[in-house]
Structure formats: C-alpha cells, structure tokens
PDB file of C-alpha atoms in Angstrom:
ATOM      1  CA  MET N 288     297.077  74.201  27.335  1.00 95.00           C
ATOM      2  CA  ASN N 289     299.769  73.615  29.959  1.00 96.00           C
ATOM      3  CA  VAL N 290     300.455  70.125  31.304  1.00 98.00           C
ATOM      4  CA  TRP N 291     302.812  68.904  34.015  1.00 98.00           C
ATOM      5  CA  ILE N 292     303.530  65.190  33.833  1.00 98.00           C
ATOM      6  CA  ILE N 293     304.855  63.829  37.124  1.00 98.00           C
ATOM      7  CA  THR N 294     306.433  60.409  36.822  1.00 98.00           C
ATOM      8  CA  VAL N 295     307.999  58.518  39.715  1.00 97.00           C
ATOM      9  CA  ASN N 296     311.141  56.464  39.179  1.00 94.00           C
ATOM     10  CA  TYR N 297     312.700  53.822  41.397  1.00 92.00           C
ATOM     11  CA  LYS N 298     315.926  52.307  40.051  1.00 87.00           C
ATOM     12  CA  LYS N 299     314.549  51.964  36.503  1.00 87.00           C
ATOM     13  CA  THR N 300     316.226  54.712  34.496  1.00 89.00           C
ATOM     14  CA  ASP N 301     315.778  52.814  31.225  1.00 89.00           C
ATOM     15  CA  LEU N 302     312.001  53.126  31.626  1.00 92.00           C
ATOM     16  CA  ILE N 303     312.259  56.911  31.932  1.00 94.00           C
ATOM     17  CA  LYS N 304     314.148  56.991  28.628  1.00 94.00           C
ATOM     18  CA  LYS N 305     311.327  55.089  26.895  1.00 94.00           C
ATOM     19  CA  LEU N 306     308.739  57.418  28.423  1.00 96.00           C
ATOM     20  CA  ILE N 307     310.645  60.479  27.184  1.00 96.00           C
ATOM     21  CA  ILE N 308     310.981  59.082  23.657  1.00 96.00           C
ATOM     22  CA  SER N 309     307.236  58.371  23.517  1.00 97.00           C
ATOM     23  CA  LEU N 310     306.504  61.933  24.680  1.00 96.00           C
ATOM     24  CA  GLU N 311     308.823  63.392  22.048  1.00 96.00           C
ATOM     25  CA  ASN N 312     306.789  61.601  19.384  1.00 95.00           C
ATOM     26  CA  CYS N 313     303.548  63.263  20.483  1.00 96.00           C
ATOM     27  CA  LYS N 314     302.081  66.318  18.782  1.00 95.00           C
ATOM     28  CA  LYS N 315     301.519  69.701  20.484  1.00 93.00           C
ATOM     29  CA  ILE N 316     304.015  69.209  23.326  1.00 90.00           C
ATOM     30  CA  GLU N 317     305.308  72.798  23.402  1.00 91.00           C
ATOM     31  CA  ASN N 318     303.735  73.466  26.815  1.00 95.00           C
ATOM     32  CA  ILE N 319     304.412  70.067  28.363  1.00 96.00           C
ATOM     33  CA  LYS N 320     306.714  69.831  31.400  1.00 97.00           C
ATOM     34  CA  LEU N 321     307.993  66.461  32.562  1.00 98.00           C
ATOM     35  CA  LEU N 322     308.786  66.285  36.280  1.00 98.00           C
ATOM     36  CA  VAL N 323     310.812  63.190  37.196  1.00 98.00           C
ATOM     37  CA  ALA N 324     310.753  62.144  40.853  1.00 97.00           C
ATOM     38  CA  ASP N 325     313.734  59.837  41.383  1.00 96.00           C
ATOM     39  CA  ASN N 326     313.349  57.781  44.545  1.00 96.00           C
ATOM     40  CA  GLU N 327     316.421  56.531  46.451  1.00 95.00           C
ATOM     41  CA  SER N 328     318.670  58.495  44.139  1.00 94.00           C
ATOM     42  CA  ASN N 329     322.470  58.385  44.351  1.00 91.00           C
ATOM     43  CA  ILE N 330     325.385  60.022  42.529  1.00 92.00           C
ATOM     44  CA  LYS N 331     325.543  57.287  39.880  1.00 90.00           C
ATOM     45  CA  SER N 332     321.800  57.176  39.164  1.00 89.00           C
ATOM     46  CA  GLU N 333     321.529  60.975  39.156  1.00 93.00           C
ATOM     47  CA  LYS N 334     324.367  61.223  36.630  1.00 94.00           C
ATOM     48  CA  LYS N 335     322.661  58.671  34.389  1.00 93.00           C
ATOM     49  CA  MET N 336     319.310  60.421  34.718  1.00 94.00           C
ATOM     50  CA  ASN N 337     320.810  63.812  33.882  1.00 95.00           C
ATOM     51  CA  ALA N 338     322.436  62.335  30.770  1.00 95.00           C
ATOM     52  CA  ILE N 339     319.050  61.063  29.585  1.00 94.00           C
ATOM     53  CA  ILE N 340     317.366  64.384  30.343  1.00 94.00           C
ATOM     54  CA  GLY N 341     320.160  66.368  28.701  1.00 93.00           C
ATOM     55  CA  SER N 342     319.783  64.473  25.429  1.00 94.00           C
ATOM     56  CA  SER N 343     316.065  65.343  25.184  1.00 95.00           C
ATOM     57  CA  SER N 344     314.465  68.451  23.719  1.00 92.00           C
ATOM     58  CA  LEU N 345     311.639  68.271  26.264  1.00 95.00           C
ATOM     59  CA  ASP N 346     311.260  70.603  29.243  1.00 96.00           C
ATOM     60  CA  ILE N 347     312.287  68.232  32.054  1.00 97.00           C
ATOM     61  CA  ASP N 348     312.987  68.802  35.751  1.00 97.00           C
ATOM     62  CA  LEU N 349     314.629  66.189  37.945  1.00 97.00           C
ATOM     63  CA  PHE N 350     313.690  65.913  41.640  1.00 97.00           C
ATOM     64  CA  THR N 351     315.910  63.551  43.602  1.00 96.00           C
ATOM     65  CA  TYR N 352     315.063  61.909  46.926  1.00 97.00           C
ATOM     66  CA  ASP N 353     317.583  60.112  49.143  1.00 95.00           C
ATOM     67  CA  LYS N 354     315.079  57.494  50.256  1.00 95.00           C
ATOM     68  CA  ASN N 355     312.226  55.652  48.610  1.00 95.00           C
ATOM     69  CA  LEU N 356     309.172  57.837  49.191  1.00 97.00           C
ATOM     70  CA  PHE N 357     307.063  55.422  47.115  1.00 96.00           C
ATOM     71  CA  TYR N 358     304.693  56.454  44.342  1.00 97.00           C
ATOM     72  CA  TRP N 359     301.962  58.820  45.547  1.00 98.00           C
ATOM     73  CA  PRO N 360     304.024  60.494  48.308  1.00 98.00           C
ATOM     74  CA  ALA N 361     306.855  61.214  45.821  1.00 98.00           C
ATOM     75  CA  ALA N 362     304.363  62.627  43.300  1.00 98.00           C
ATOM     76  CA  ASN N 363     302.846  64.853  45.978  1.00 98.00           C
ATOM     77  CA  GLU N 364     306.254  66.110  47.159  1.00 98.00           C
ATOM     78  CA  THR N 365     307.323  66.862  43.572  1.00 98.00           C
ATOM     79  CA  LEU N 366     304.109  68.742  42.856  1.00 98.00           C
ATOM     80  CA  LYS N 367     304.599  70.853  46.002  1.00 97.00           C
ATOM     81  CA  LYS N 368     308.190  71.693  45.040  1.00 97.00           C
ATOM     82  CA  LYS N 369     307.192  72.735  41.532  1.00 97.00           C
ATOM     83  CA  LEU N 370     304.368  74.879  42.877  1.00 95.00           C
ATOM     84  CA  ASN N 371     306.778  76.612  45.245  1.00 93.00           C
ATOM     85  CA  SER N 372     308.760  77.869  42.261  1.00 89.00           C
ATOM     86  CA  LEU N 373     305.943  78.627  39.774  1.00 88.00           C
ATOM     87  CA  LYS N 374     303.180  79.563  42.256  1.00 86.00           C
ATOM     88  CA  LYS N 375     300.294  78.349  40.067  1.00 93.00           C
ATOM     89  CA  TYR N 376     298.822  75.139  38.720  1.00 96.00           C
ATOM     90  CA  PRO N 377     298.898  74.238  35.037  1.00 97.00           C
ATOM     91  CA  ASP N 378     295.682  73.273  33.233  1.00 98.00           C
ATOM     92  CA  TRP N 379     296.428  69.591  33.867  1.00 98.00           C
ATOM     93  CA  VAL N 380     298.653  67.607  36.203  1.00 98.00           C
ATOM     94  CA  MET N 381     299.211  64.036  35.081  1.00 98.00           C
ATOM     95  CA  VAL N 382     300.678  61.584  37.583  1.00 98.00           C
ATOM     96  CA  CYS N 383     301.957  58.352  36.089  1.00 97.00           C
ATOM     97  CA  ASN N 384     304.226  55.374  36.622  1.00 96.00           C
ATOM     98  CA  ASN N 385     307.649  55.422  35.002  1.00 95.00           C
ATOM     99  CA  ASP N 386     306.643  52.480  32.787  1.00 95.00           C
ATOM    100  CA  ILE N 387     303.959  54.433  30.915  1.00 96.00           C
ATOM    101  CA  ILE N 388     304.330  54.917  27.159  1.00 96.00           C
ATOM    102  CA  PHE N 389     302.334  57.499  25.209  1.00 96.00           C
ATOM    103  CA  HIS N 390     300.876  55.226  22.595  1.00 86.00           C
ATOM    104  CA  GLU N 391     299.195  57.751  20.274  1.00 91.00           C
ATOM    105  CA  LYS N 392     300.633  60.987  18.882  1.00 95.00           C
ATOM    106  CA  ASN N 393     297.335  62.865  19.352  1.00 97.00           C
ATOM    107  CA  PHE N 394     297.139  62.346  23.119  1.00 97.00           C
ATOM    108  CA  PHE N 395     297.481  66.046  23.988  1.00 97.00           C
ATOM    109  CA  ILE N 396     295.394  67.188  21.025  1.00 97.00           C
ATOM    110  CA  ASN N 397     292.582  65.003  22.360  1.00 97.00           C
ATOM    111  CA  LEU N 398     293.127  66.189  25.931  1.00 97.00           C
ATOM    112  CA  LYS N 399     292.708  69.804  24.856  1.00 96.00           C
ATOM    113  CA  LYS N 400     289.040  69.070  24.001  1.00 96.00           C
ATOM    114  CA  TYR N 401     288.154  68.594  27.666  1.00 97.00           C
ATOM    115  CA  ASP N 402     287.076  71.612  29.711  1.00 97.00           C
ATOM    116  CA  ILE N 403     288.931  71.636  33.050  1.00 96.00           C
ATOM    117  CA  LYS N 404     285.832  72.997  34.801  1.00 95.00           C
ATOM    118  CA  LYS N 405     283.742  70.042  33.675  1.00 96.00           C
ATOM    119  CA  TYR N 406     286.222  67.178  33.518  1.00 97.00           C
ATOM    120  CA  HIS N 407     287.941  67.343  36.887  1.00 98.00           C
ATOM    121  CA  VAL N 408     289.781  64.016  36.940  1.00 98.00           C
ATOM    122  CA  ILE N 409     290.355  61.816  33.887  1.00 98.00           C
ATOM    123  CA  GLY N 410     291.558  58.254  33.482  1.00 98.00           C
ATOM    124  CA  PRO N 411     292.811  57.341  29.992  1.00 97.00           C
ATOM    125  CA  LYS N 412     292.606  53.973  28.285  1.00 96.00           C
ATOM    126  CA  ILE N 413     295.557  52.082  29.803  1.00 96.00           C
ATOM    127  CA  LEU N 414     296.665  49.008  27.868  1.00 94.00           C
ATOM    128  CA  ASN N 415     298.867  46.474  29.641  1.00 92.00           C
ATOM    129  CA  GLN N 416     301.252  43.959  28.037  1.00 89.00           C
ATOM    130  CA  ASN N 417     298.323  41.662  27.178  1.00 87.00           C
ATOM    131  CA  LYS N 418     296.423  44.563  25.557  1.00 89.00           C
ATOM    132  CA  GLU N 419     293.899  44.473  28.406  1.00 90.00           C
ATOM    133  CA  ASN N 420     292.400  47.814  29.381  1.00 93.00           C
ATOM    134  CA  LEU N 421     292.906  48.662  33.061  1.00 94.00           C
ATOM    135  CA  ASN N 422     290.202  51.342  33.068  1.00 96.00           C
ATOM    136  CA  PRO N 423     287.639  52.032  34.356  1.00 96.00           C
ATOM    137  CA  PHE N 424     289.088  50.868  37.670  1.00 96.00           C
ATOM    138  CA  LYS N 425     285.732  50.940  39.498  1.00 96.00           C
ATOM    139  CA  LEU N 426     282.320  52.131  38.428  1.00 95.00           C
ATOM    140  CA  ASN N 427     280.821  52.435  41.910  1.00 96.00           C
ATOM    141  CA  PRO N 428     282.052  52.874  45.511  1.00 97.00           C
ATOM    142  CA  LEU N 429     282.821  49.834  47.645  1.00 96.00           C
ATOM    143  CA  ASN N 430     279.662  48.244  49.018  1.00 96.00           C
ATOM    144  CA  GLN N 431     279.425  46.339  52.301  1.00 95.00           C
ATOM    145  CA  TYR N 432     280.006  42.955  50.620  1.00 96.00           C
ATOM    146  CA  GLU N 433     283.173  44.186  48.902  1.00 96.00           C
ATOM    147  CA  ILE N 434     284.462  45.662  52.157  1.00 96.00           C
ATOM    148  CA  PHE N 435     283.809  42.312  53.860  1.00 96.00           C
ATOM    149  CA  PHE N 436     285.657  40.495  51.046  1.00 96.00           C
ATOM    150  CA  TRP N 437     288.745  42.733  51.238  1.00 96.00           C
ATOM    151  CA  ASN N 438     288.821  42.603  55.026  1.00 97.00           C
ATOM    152  CA  LEU N 439     288.848  38.814  54.744  1.00 97.00           C
ATOM    153  CA  TYR N 440     291.413  38.920  51.925  1.00 96.00           C
ATOM    154  CA  PHE N 441     293.791  40.940  54.092  1.00 97.00           C
ATOM    155  CA  LYS N 442     293.413  38.695  57.148  1.00 96.00           C
ATOM    156  CA  SER N 443     296.579  36.844  56.177  1.00 96.00           C
ATOM    157  CA  TYR N 444     299.023  36.359  53.330  1.00 95.00           C
ATOM    158  CA  MET N 445     297.933  32.728  52.845  1.00 96.00           C
ATOM    159  CA  ILE N 446     294.259  33.709  52.525  1.00 95.00           C
ATOM    160  CA  SER N 447     295.216  36.326  49.922  1.00 95.00           C
ATOM    161  CA  ARG N 448     297.106  33.699  47.888  1.00 93.00           C
ATOM    162  CA  LEU N 449     294.068  31.417  47.911  1.00 93.00           C
ATOM    163  CA  PHE N 450     291.801  34.269  46.818  1.00 91.00           C
ATOM    164  CA  ASN N 451     294.242  35.273  44.067  1.00 89.00           C
ATOM    165  CA  PHE N 452     294.239  31.720  42.747  1.00 87.00           C
ATOM    166  CA  LEU N 453     290.435  31.579  42.725  1.00 86.00           C
ATOM    167  CA  MET N 454     290.102  35.030  41.122  1.00 80.00           C
ATOM    168  CA  LYS N 455     292.481  34.079  38.314  1.00 78.00           C
ATOM    169  CA  LYS N 456     290.671  30.790  37.758  1.00 69.00           C
ATOM    170  CA  PHE N 457     287.247  32.403  37.474  1.00 73.00           C
ATOM    171  CA  LYS N 458     288.321  35.739  36.015  1.00 65.00           C
ATOM    172  CA  SER N 459     285.767  37.242  33.649  1.00 55.00           C
ATOM    173  CA  LYS N 460     286.734  39.639  30.877  1.00 52.00           C
ATOM    174  CA  LYS N 461     285.308  43.143  30.760  1.00 50.00           C
ATOM    175  CA  LYS N 462     282.657  43.726  28.157  1.00 44.00           C
ATOM    176  CA  ASN N 463     283.699  45.694  25.092  1.00 43.00           C
ATOM    177  CA  ASP N 464     280.876  48.201  25.477  1.00 47.00           C
ATOM    178  CA  LEU N 465     282.075  49.060  28.983  1.00 55.00           C
ATOM    179  CA  ILE N 466     285.684  49.420  27.862  1.00 67.00           C
ATOM    180  CA  ASN N 467     284.941  51.590  24.839  1.00 73.00           C
ATOM    181  CA  ASN N 468     282.425  54.000  26.305  1.00 87.00           C
ATOM    182  CA  SER N 469     283.397  57.433  27.597  1.00 91.00           C
ATOM    183  CA  GLN N 470     281.669  57.776  30.966  1.00 94.00           C
ATOM    184  CA  GLU N 471     281.660  59.157  34.479  1.00 97.00           C
ATOM    185  CA  VAL N 472     283.044  56.569  36.913  1.00 97.00           C
ATOM    186  CA  TYR N 473     283.874  56.219  40.593  1.00 98.00           C
ATOM    187  CA  ALA N 474     287.607  55.491  40.234  1.00 98.00           C
ATOM    188  CA  VAL N 475     290.277  55.250  37.553  1.00 98.00           C
ATOM    189  CA  HIS N 476     293.527  53.283  37.533  1.00 97.00           C
ATOM    190  CA  GLY N 477     296.392  54.847  39.464  1.00 97.00           C
ATOM    191  CA  SER N 478     299.143  54.172  36.929  1.00 96.00           C
ATOM    192  CA  ALA N 479     298.083  57.274  34.972  1.00 98.00           C
ATOM    193  CA  ILE N 480     295.633  59.902  36.260  1.00 98.00           C
ATOM    194  CA  LEU N 481     294.976  63.413  34.932  1.00 98.00           C
ATOM    195  CA  PHE N 482     293.970  66.101  37.439  1.00 98.00           C
ATOM    196  CA  SER N 483     292.583  69.391  36.166  1.00 98.00           C
ATOM    197  CA  LYS N 484     293.491  72.728  37.737  1.00 97.00           C
ATOM    198  CA  PHE N 485     289.860  72.904  38.911  1.00 97.00           C
ATOM    199  CA  PHE N 486     290.349  69.771  41.060  1.00 98.00           C
ATOM    200  CA  PHE N 487     293.123  71.464  43.038  1.00 97.00           C
ATOM    201  CA  LYS N 488     291.302  74.797  43.232  1.00 96.00           C
ATOM    202  CA  LYS N 489     288.406  72.928  44.880  1.00 96.00           C
ATOM    203  CA  ASN N 490     290.899  71.736  47.545  1.00 96.00           C
ATOM    204  CA  GLY N 491     291.590  68.403  45.899  1.00 97.00           C
ATOM    205  CA  PHE N 492     294.961  66.871  46.696  1.00 98.00           C
ATOM    206  CA  ILE N 493     297.220  63.859  46.201  1.00 98.00           C
ATOM    207  CA  ASP N 494     297.075  61.939  49.478  1.00 98.00           C
ATOM    208  CA  PRO N 495     300.667  61.168  50.611  1.00 97.00           C
ATOM    209  CA  GLU N 496     299.780  59.181  53.745  1.00 97.00           C
ATOM    210  CA  PHE N 497     300.161  55.654  52.315  1.00 96.00           C
ATOM    211  CA  ARG N 498     302.978  53.961  50.438  1.00 94.00           C
ATOM    212  CA  LEU N 499     301.447  51.853  47.634  1.00 93.00           C
ATOM    213  CA  PHE N 500     298.136  50.673  46.155  1.00 94.00           C
ATOM    214  CA  GLY N 501     295.795  53.348  47.488  1.00 95.00           C
ATOM    215  CA  GLU N 502     295.864  55.836  44.610  1.00 98.00           C
ATOM    216  CA  GLU N 503     292.553  54.948  43.005  1.00 98.00           C
ATOM    217  CA  LEU N 504     290.220  54.848  46.003  1.00 98.00           C
ATOM    218  CA  THR N 505     291.706  57.804  47.898  1.00 98.00           C
ATOM    219  CA  THR N 506     291.424  59.961  44.768  1.00 98.00           C
ATOM    220  CA  ALA N 507     287.841  58.778  44.257  1.00 98.00           C
ATOM    221  CA  GLU N 508     286.795  59.685  47.795  1.00 98.00           C
ATOM    222  CA  ILE N 509     288.583  63.050  47.729  1.00 98.00           C
ATOM    223  CA  ALA N 510     286.846  63.928  44.452  1.00 98.00           C
ATOM    224  CA  LYS N 511     283.474  62.879  45.854  1.00 97.00           C
ATOM    225  CA  LYS N 512     283.974  64.952  49.000  1.00 97.00           C
ATOM    226  CA  ILE N 513     284.838  68.191  47.138  1.00 98.00           C
ATOM    227  CA  GLY N 514     282.149  67.769  44.466  1.00 97.00           C
ATOM    228  CA  CYS N 515     284.459  66.872  41.574  1.00 98.00           C
ATOM    229  CA  LYS N 516     283.740  64.254  38.922  1.00 98.00           C
ATOM    230  CA  ILE N 517     285.946  61.469  37.581  1.00 98.00           C
ATOM    231  CA  PHE N 518     285.746  60.396  33.952  1.00 98.00           C
ATOM    232  CA  TYR N 519     287.089  57.573  31.838  1.00 98.00           C
ATOM    233  CA  LYS N 520     288.121  58.808  28.363  1.00 97.00           C
ATOM    234  CA  PRO N 521     289.140  56.044  25.913  1.00 96.00           C
ATOM    235  CA  ASP N 522     290.326  58.505  23.245  1.00 96.00           C
ATOM    236  CA  LEU N 523     293.337  59.160  25.495  1.00 97.00           C
ATOM    237  CA  VAL N 524     295.529  56.067  25.175  1.00 97.00           C
ATOM    238  CA  VAL N 525     298.713  54.998  26.957  1.00 97.00           C
ATOM    239  CA  LYS N 526     300.530  51.694  27.339  1.00 96.00           C
ATOM    240  CA  HIS N 527     301.567  50.375  30.744  1.00 94.00           C
ATOM    241  CA  ASN N 528     304.222  47.737  31.400  1.00 87.00           C
ATOM    242  CA  GLU N 529     302.208  46.567  34.380  1.00 72.00           C
ATOM    243  CA  HIS N 530     304.053  45.682  37.608  1.00 62.00           C
ATOM    244  CA  SER N 531     307.523  46.461  36.196  1.00 62.00           C
ATOM    245  CA  SER N 532     308.059  49.094  38.910  1.00 62.00           C
ATOM    246  CA  VAL N 533     307.347  46.632  41.750  1.00 67.00           C
ATOM    247  CA  LYS N 534     308.536  43.324  40.278  1.00 63.00           C
ATOM    248  CA  ASN N 535     311.687  43.328  42.448  1.00 64.00           C
ATOM    249  CA  ILE N 536     309.660  43.625  45.655  1.00 78.00           C
ATOM    250  CA  ASN N 537     308.877  40.379  47.447  1.00 85.00           C
ATOM    251  CA  LYS N 538     305.228  39.294  47.015  1.00 89.00           C
ATOM    252  CA  LYS N 539     304.750  38.989  50.752  1.00 92.00           C
ATOM    253  CA  ASP N 540     306.061  42.527  51.264  1.00 93.00           C
ATOM    254  CA  LEU N 541     303.660  43.754  48.566  1.00 93.00           C
ATOM    255  CA  PHE N 542     300.797  42.084  50.426  1.00 95.00           C
ATOM    256  CA  TYR N 543     301.639  43.945  53.642  1.00 96.00           C
ATOM    257  CA  LEU N 544     301.968  47.238  51.783  1.00 95.00           C
ATOM    258  CA  ALA N 545     298.547  46.673  50.211  1.00 96.00           C
ATOM    259  CA  ARG N 546     297.015  45.723  53.572  1.00 97.00           C
ATOM    260  CA  GLU N 547     298.454  48.844  55.172  1.00 97.00           C
ATOM    261  CA  SER N 548     296.875  50.999  52.438  1.00 97.00           C
ATOM    262  CA  HIS N 549     293.544  49.170  52.663  1.00 97.00           C
ATOM    263  CA  ARG N 550     293.314  49.775  56.395  1.00 97.00           C
ATOM    264  CA  TYR N 551     294.352  53.404  55.983  1.00 97.00           C
ATOM    265  CA  PHE N 552     291.669  53.945  53.334  1.00 98.00           C
ATOM    266  CA  LEU N 553     288.927  52.409  55.486  1.00 97.00           C
ATOM    267  CA  ASN N 554     289.887  54.414  58.559  1.00 96.00           C
ATOM    268  CA  LYS N 555     290.449  57.726  56.778  1.00 96.00           C
ATOM    269  CA  TYR N 556     287.662  57.738  54.210  1.00 97.00           C
ATOM    270  CA  LEU N 557     284.957  55.218  55.132  1.00 93.00           C
ATOM    271  CA  LYS N 558     284.916  55.214  58.918  1.00 82.00           C
ATOM    272  CA  LYS N 559     281.798  56.905  60.246  1.00 64.00           C
TER     273      LYS N 559
END
C-alpha cells in the first residue's frame, strides 16, 4: 500500500517536526511519502525545514511557495507537482494540517484493510486538545434551513459573534454511539482527509478555488457528483491541535475568509 501524506505549513516549522516524529513511530511506513507544502517560504525557513527533513529517515519532499497559497490550494498544487514527476496516483492521498499527530502506531495497518474501490474518501477519528472528536463533520447535506442560517450568520461580523456566543452557550455534545460508529457520511473534517486512488480516477479533485474553510463541503459535493462515497472510520485515529495554524490571523479576517468560502460553495455547488 502506497500513501502520500500532503501537509501544509505556514510559519510553524516546529509543528512539522512533531508530525514527522509521530509518523516515524508508526508501523508499516516503508511506502509512505510525506510531501510538505511550505507556504510563504524564505531562505531562513527553508534552511530550517531542510534540517528537520534531513534528520528524518522518512521519505520526505519539500515544496516551497513564495506566497501564502492557503491550505487546500497549496495541497492541490503540491499534488499536481508530485504527479508530474511520478505520473501515477498512490493507493491513498492524505491531506492534513501541519498540526496533526499520528496518535496510534497501527494507523497504516488499519488503513490497509480498506478497499480503495469501495472506500473512496475516509475521515479518521480526529481528537482535538479537549479530546473531542471532530468527525463526522456532517451526516447530511445542507438543508434550506441551514443555508438560511449560514446566510444570516455571514451577513456581518457582529451577527457572527452573536451567533458564536449563542452556539457556545447552548452547545450540545455528540452522542457516543454516533462518534464510535463506522459509517457512510456526507462530509468529514478537513484537517485530515484520505482520498483513495479511485476517487481521482473517477475525476475527483481537490478544489483550489477558495482560501480557507471550504474543504469539507466542496469535497462532499465533488464526491456526490462523481458517485463516490465518504466514510468515517474511528479505527484510524489522529490528534489535532485545533486552530494552531490560524491562531495568528485576526478573527475578523477569518470571518471574511469563511464568508468568501461560503459564498463560493453556494454559487459553485448548490446554485441551480
């Protein structure tokens, strides 16, 4: 089983080091390639990154970008560059944040159980700092009431702050049976997604036309359009230091990035 892991870095080289160490501790990693997309790279950061890569026994390629391409566009560009040199897809392409840690040594042993022709896209169990599971991201497509809610939410930054306050106040925890069950779902969390070779052979792709926060729903709609299925598999476990990659971005700027992606998603995928 061949796996390419594409991780996107933005001024957080220390996180890449932790990711590499966690990968080195996994079993059956002989055919694992780590592709590091380094956004807004410079001579100093590239030197530091190469030192980290050089001290590892893993098969690692560094792809540097002068500007910040953001997450999904950088992952897409890196995948294209790797394909240009190798000309074929591996069994699995995993796209993940740079703050992902492989929590269990058997991750790739467990992944090998899944037939790429049946399990087209997989979301693992993703545990954040509070040990909350971020998957499944969404069981069903957006309905008209949810679209109305998000359109209202993105009317203004102040409205979004009010909604965030109310959502935190009345937040309900996911049920254990939902979290622990392997199942087909509509969308999985974008911080770590596994794409099988079959997904790409069916003309699936990583949509590069938005900057942040559209990974889950665009992937879900692409999969639906090409007849591929998305699964949540809790026997694949990673840890995620949630929001560490965007914590230095102003909250208001994050709101506008999210609104831009929301509007793009509606116009590209849901507009009739």
